[in-house]
Coordinates of C-alpha atoms in Angstrom, one line a residue:
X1 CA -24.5 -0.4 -5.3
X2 CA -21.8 2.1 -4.0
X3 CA -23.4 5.6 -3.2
X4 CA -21.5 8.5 -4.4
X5 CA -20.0 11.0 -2.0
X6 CA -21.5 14.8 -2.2
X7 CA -18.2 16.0 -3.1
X8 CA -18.1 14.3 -6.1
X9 CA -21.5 15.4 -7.6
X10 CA -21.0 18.8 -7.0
X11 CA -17.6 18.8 -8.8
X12 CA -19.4 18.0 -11.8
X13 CA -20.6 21.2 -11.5
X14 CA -19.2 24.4 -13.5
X15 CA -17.3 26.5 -10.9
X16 CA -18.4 30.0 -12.1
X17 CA -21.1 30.3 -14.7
X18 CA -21.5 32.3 -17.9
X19 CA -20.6 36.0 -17.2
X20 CA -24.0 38.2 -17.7
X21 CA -23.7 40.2 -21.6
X22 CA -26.2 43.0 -22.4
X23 CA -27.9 43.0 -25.7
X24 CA -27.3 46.5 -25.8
X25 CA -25.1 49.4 -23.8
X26 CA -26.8 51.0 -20.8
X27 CA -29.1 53.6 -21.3
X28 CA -27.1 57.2 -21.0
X29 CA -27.5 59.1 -17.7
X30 CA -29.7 62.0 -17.2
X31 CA -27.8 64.7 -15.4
X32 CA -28.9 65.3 -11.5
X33 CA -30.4 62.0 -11.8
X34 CA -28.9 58.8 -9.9
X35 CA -28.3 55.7 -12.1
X36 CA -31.3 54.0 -10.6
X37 CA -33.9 56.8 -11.3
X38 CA -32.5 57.1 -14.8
X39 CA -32.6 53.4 -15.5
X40 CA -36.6 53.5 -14.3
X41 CA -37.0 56.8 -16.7
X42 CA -35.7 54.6 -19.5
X43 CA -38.1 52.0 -18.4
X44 CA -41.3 54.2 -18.3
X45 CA -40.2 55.6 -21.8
X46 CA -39.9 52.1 -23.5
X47 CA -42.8 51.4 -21.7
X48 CA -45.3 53.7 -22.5
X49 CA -44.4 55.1 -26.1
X50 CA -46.7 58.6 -26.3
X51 CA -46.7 62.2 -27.9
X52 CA -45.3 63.0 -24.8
X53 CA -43.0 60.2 -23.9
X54 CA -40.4 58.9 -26.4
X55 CA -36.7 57.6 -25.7
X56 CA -34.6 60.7 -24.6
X57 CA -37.8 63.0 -24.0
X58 CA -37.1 63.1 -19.8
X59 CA -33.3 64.1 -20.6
X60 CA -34.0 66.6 -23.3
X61 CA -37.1 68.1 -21.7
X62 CA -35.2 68.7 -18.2
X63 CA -32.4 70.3 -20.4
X64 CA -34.7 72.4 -22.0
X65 CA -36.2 73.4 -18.5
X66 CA -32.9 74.1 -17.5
X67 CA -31.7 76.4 -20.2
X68 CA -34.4 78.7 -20.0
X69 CA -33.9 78.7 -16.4
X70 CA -30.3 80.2 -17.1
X71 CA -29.9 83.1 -14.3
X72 CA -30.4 86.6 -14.5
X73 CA -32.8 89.4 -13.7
X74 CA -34.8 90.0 -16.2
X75 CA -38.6 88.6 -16.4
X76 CA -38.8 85.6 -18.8
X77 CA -41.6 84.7 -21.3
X78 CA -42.2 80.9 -22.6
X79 CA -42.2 81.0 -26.3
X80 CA -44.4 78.5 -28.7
X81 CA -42.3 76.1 -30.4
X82 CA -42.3 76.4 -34.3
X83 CA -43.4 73.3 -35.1
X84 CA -45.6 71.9 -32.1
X85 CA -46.4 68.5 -33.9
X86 CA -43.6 67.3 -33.9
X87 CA -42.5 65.6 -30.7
X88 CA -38.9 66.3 -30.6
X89 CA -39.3 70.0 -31.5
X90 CA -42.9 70.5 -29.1
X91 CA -39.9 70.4 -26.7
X92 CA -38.8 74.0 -27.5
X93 CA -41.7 75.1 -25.5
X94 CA -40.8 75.0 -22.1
X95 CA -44.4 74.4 -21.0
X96 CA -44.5 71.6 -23.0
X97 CA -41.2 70.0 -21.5
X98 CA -43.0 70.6 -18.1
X99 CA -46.0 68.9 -19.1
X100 CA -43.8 65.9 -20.4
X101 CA -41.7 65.8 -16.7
X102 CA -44.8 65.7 -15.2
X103 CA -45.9 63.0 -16.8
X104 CA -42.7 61.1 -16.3
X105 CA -43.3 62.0 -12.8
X106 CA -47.1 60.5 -12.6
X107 CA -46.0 57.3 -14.2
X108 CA -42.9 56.7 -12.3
X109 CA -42.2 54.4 -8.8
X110 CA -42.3 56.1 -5.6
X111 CA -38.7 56.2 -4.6
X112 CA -37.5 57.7 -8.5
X113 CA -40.6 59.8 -8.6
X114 CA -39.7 61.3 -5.1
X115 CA -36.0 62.1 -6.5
X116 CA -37.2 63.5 -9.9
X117 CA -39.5 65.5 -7.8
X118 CA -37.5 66.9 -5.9
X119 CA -35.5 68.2 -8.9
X120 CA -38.5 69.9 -10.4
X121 CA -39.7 71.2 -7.2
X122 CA -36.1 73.6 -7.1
X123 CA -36.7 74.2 -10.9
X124 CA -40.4 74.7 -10.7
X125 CA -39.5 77.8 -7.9
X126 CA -37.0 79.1 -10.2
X127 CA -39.9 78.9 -12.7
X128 CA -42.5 80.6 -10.9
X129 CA -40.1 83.4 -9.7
X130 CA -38.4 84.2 -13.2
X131 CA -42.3 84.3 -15.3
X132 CA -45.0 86.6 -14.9
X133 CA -49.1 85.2 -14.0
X134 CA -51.0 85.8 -17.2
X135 CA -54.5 86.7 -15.6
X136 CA -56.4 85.7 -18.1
X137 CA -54.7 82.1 -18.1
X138 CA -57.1 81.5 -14.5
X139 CA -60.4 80.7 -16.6
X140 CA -58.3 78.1 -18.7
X141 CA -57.3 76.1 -15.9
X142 CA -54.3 73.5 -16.7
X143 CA -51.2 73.0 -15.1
X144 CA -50.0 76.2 -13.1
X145 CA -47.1 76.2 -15.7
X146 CA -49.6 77.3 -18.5
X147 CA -51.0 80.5 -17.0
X148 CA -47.5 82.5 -17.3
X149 CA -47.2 85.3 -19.6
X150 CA -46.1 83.9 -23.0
X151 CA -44.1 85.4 -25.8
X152 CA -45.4 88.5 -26.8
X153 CA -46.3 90.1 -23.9
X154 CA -43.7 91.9 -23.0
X155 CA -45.2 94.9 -24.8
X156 CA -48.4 94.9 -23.3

């Protein structure tokens, strides 16, 4: 029985296959963020669905950090969010958006979580330069973030 030649069997073969589709449209960037740290912050909040992390939490809470990082001179003083339940508007609270970047940052791989860190560490200065230590916020403990000076004491 005649054998057939390599050649022919792979021409049976399709030349190019099926182009890869996406079921949906890539997940939006988050800005200062490469594509490849944003893409594992989308994964770590479809991942692990919390209070703290939802889809969009990591963009809006380094926004948030950002605005009330705007420049200027005066001392500033973190404000309570009006309605702290609810996780989009727990946000407003710019220790609260701290507390959900940092645990972004705990869940994160080392390469992203060494990028996103280095974000926060620039923000985190900015942070600690612009607030005031609350010295009755040491006995608490919590994240360093926590034991500023909060809204209302700017008459004390």
């Amino acid at each position: 029985m005649p054998r057939r030649r390599p050649g022919a069997l792979r021409a049976h073969r399709t030349r190019h296959p099926a182009p890869r589709t996406r079921a949906a449209p890539p997940p939006p960037r988050i800005p200062g963020l490469s594509a490849t740290t944003t893409l594992a912050v989308h994964r770590v909040e479809a991942t692990y669905p919390d209070v703290l992390l939802f889809p969009g939490a990591t963009s809006t809470a380094l926004f948030r950090y950002r605005a009330f990082l705007i420049p200027g001179r005066r001392p500033l003083y973190p404000r309570t969010s009006v309605c702290p339940s609810c996780p989009g508007c727990a946000l407003d609270d710019v220790r609260e958006a701290r507390d959900t970047l940092a645990e972004v940052l705990r869940r994160l791989p080392p390469r992203p979580a060494g990028e996103l860190a280095s974000v926060l560490a620039a923000l985190d200065g900015r942070y600690a330069a612009r607030t005031l230590p609350d010295p009755r916020a040491a006995a608490e403990g919590g994240a360093w973030w926590h034991g500023r000076l909060g809204e209302g004491a700017e008459g004390w």
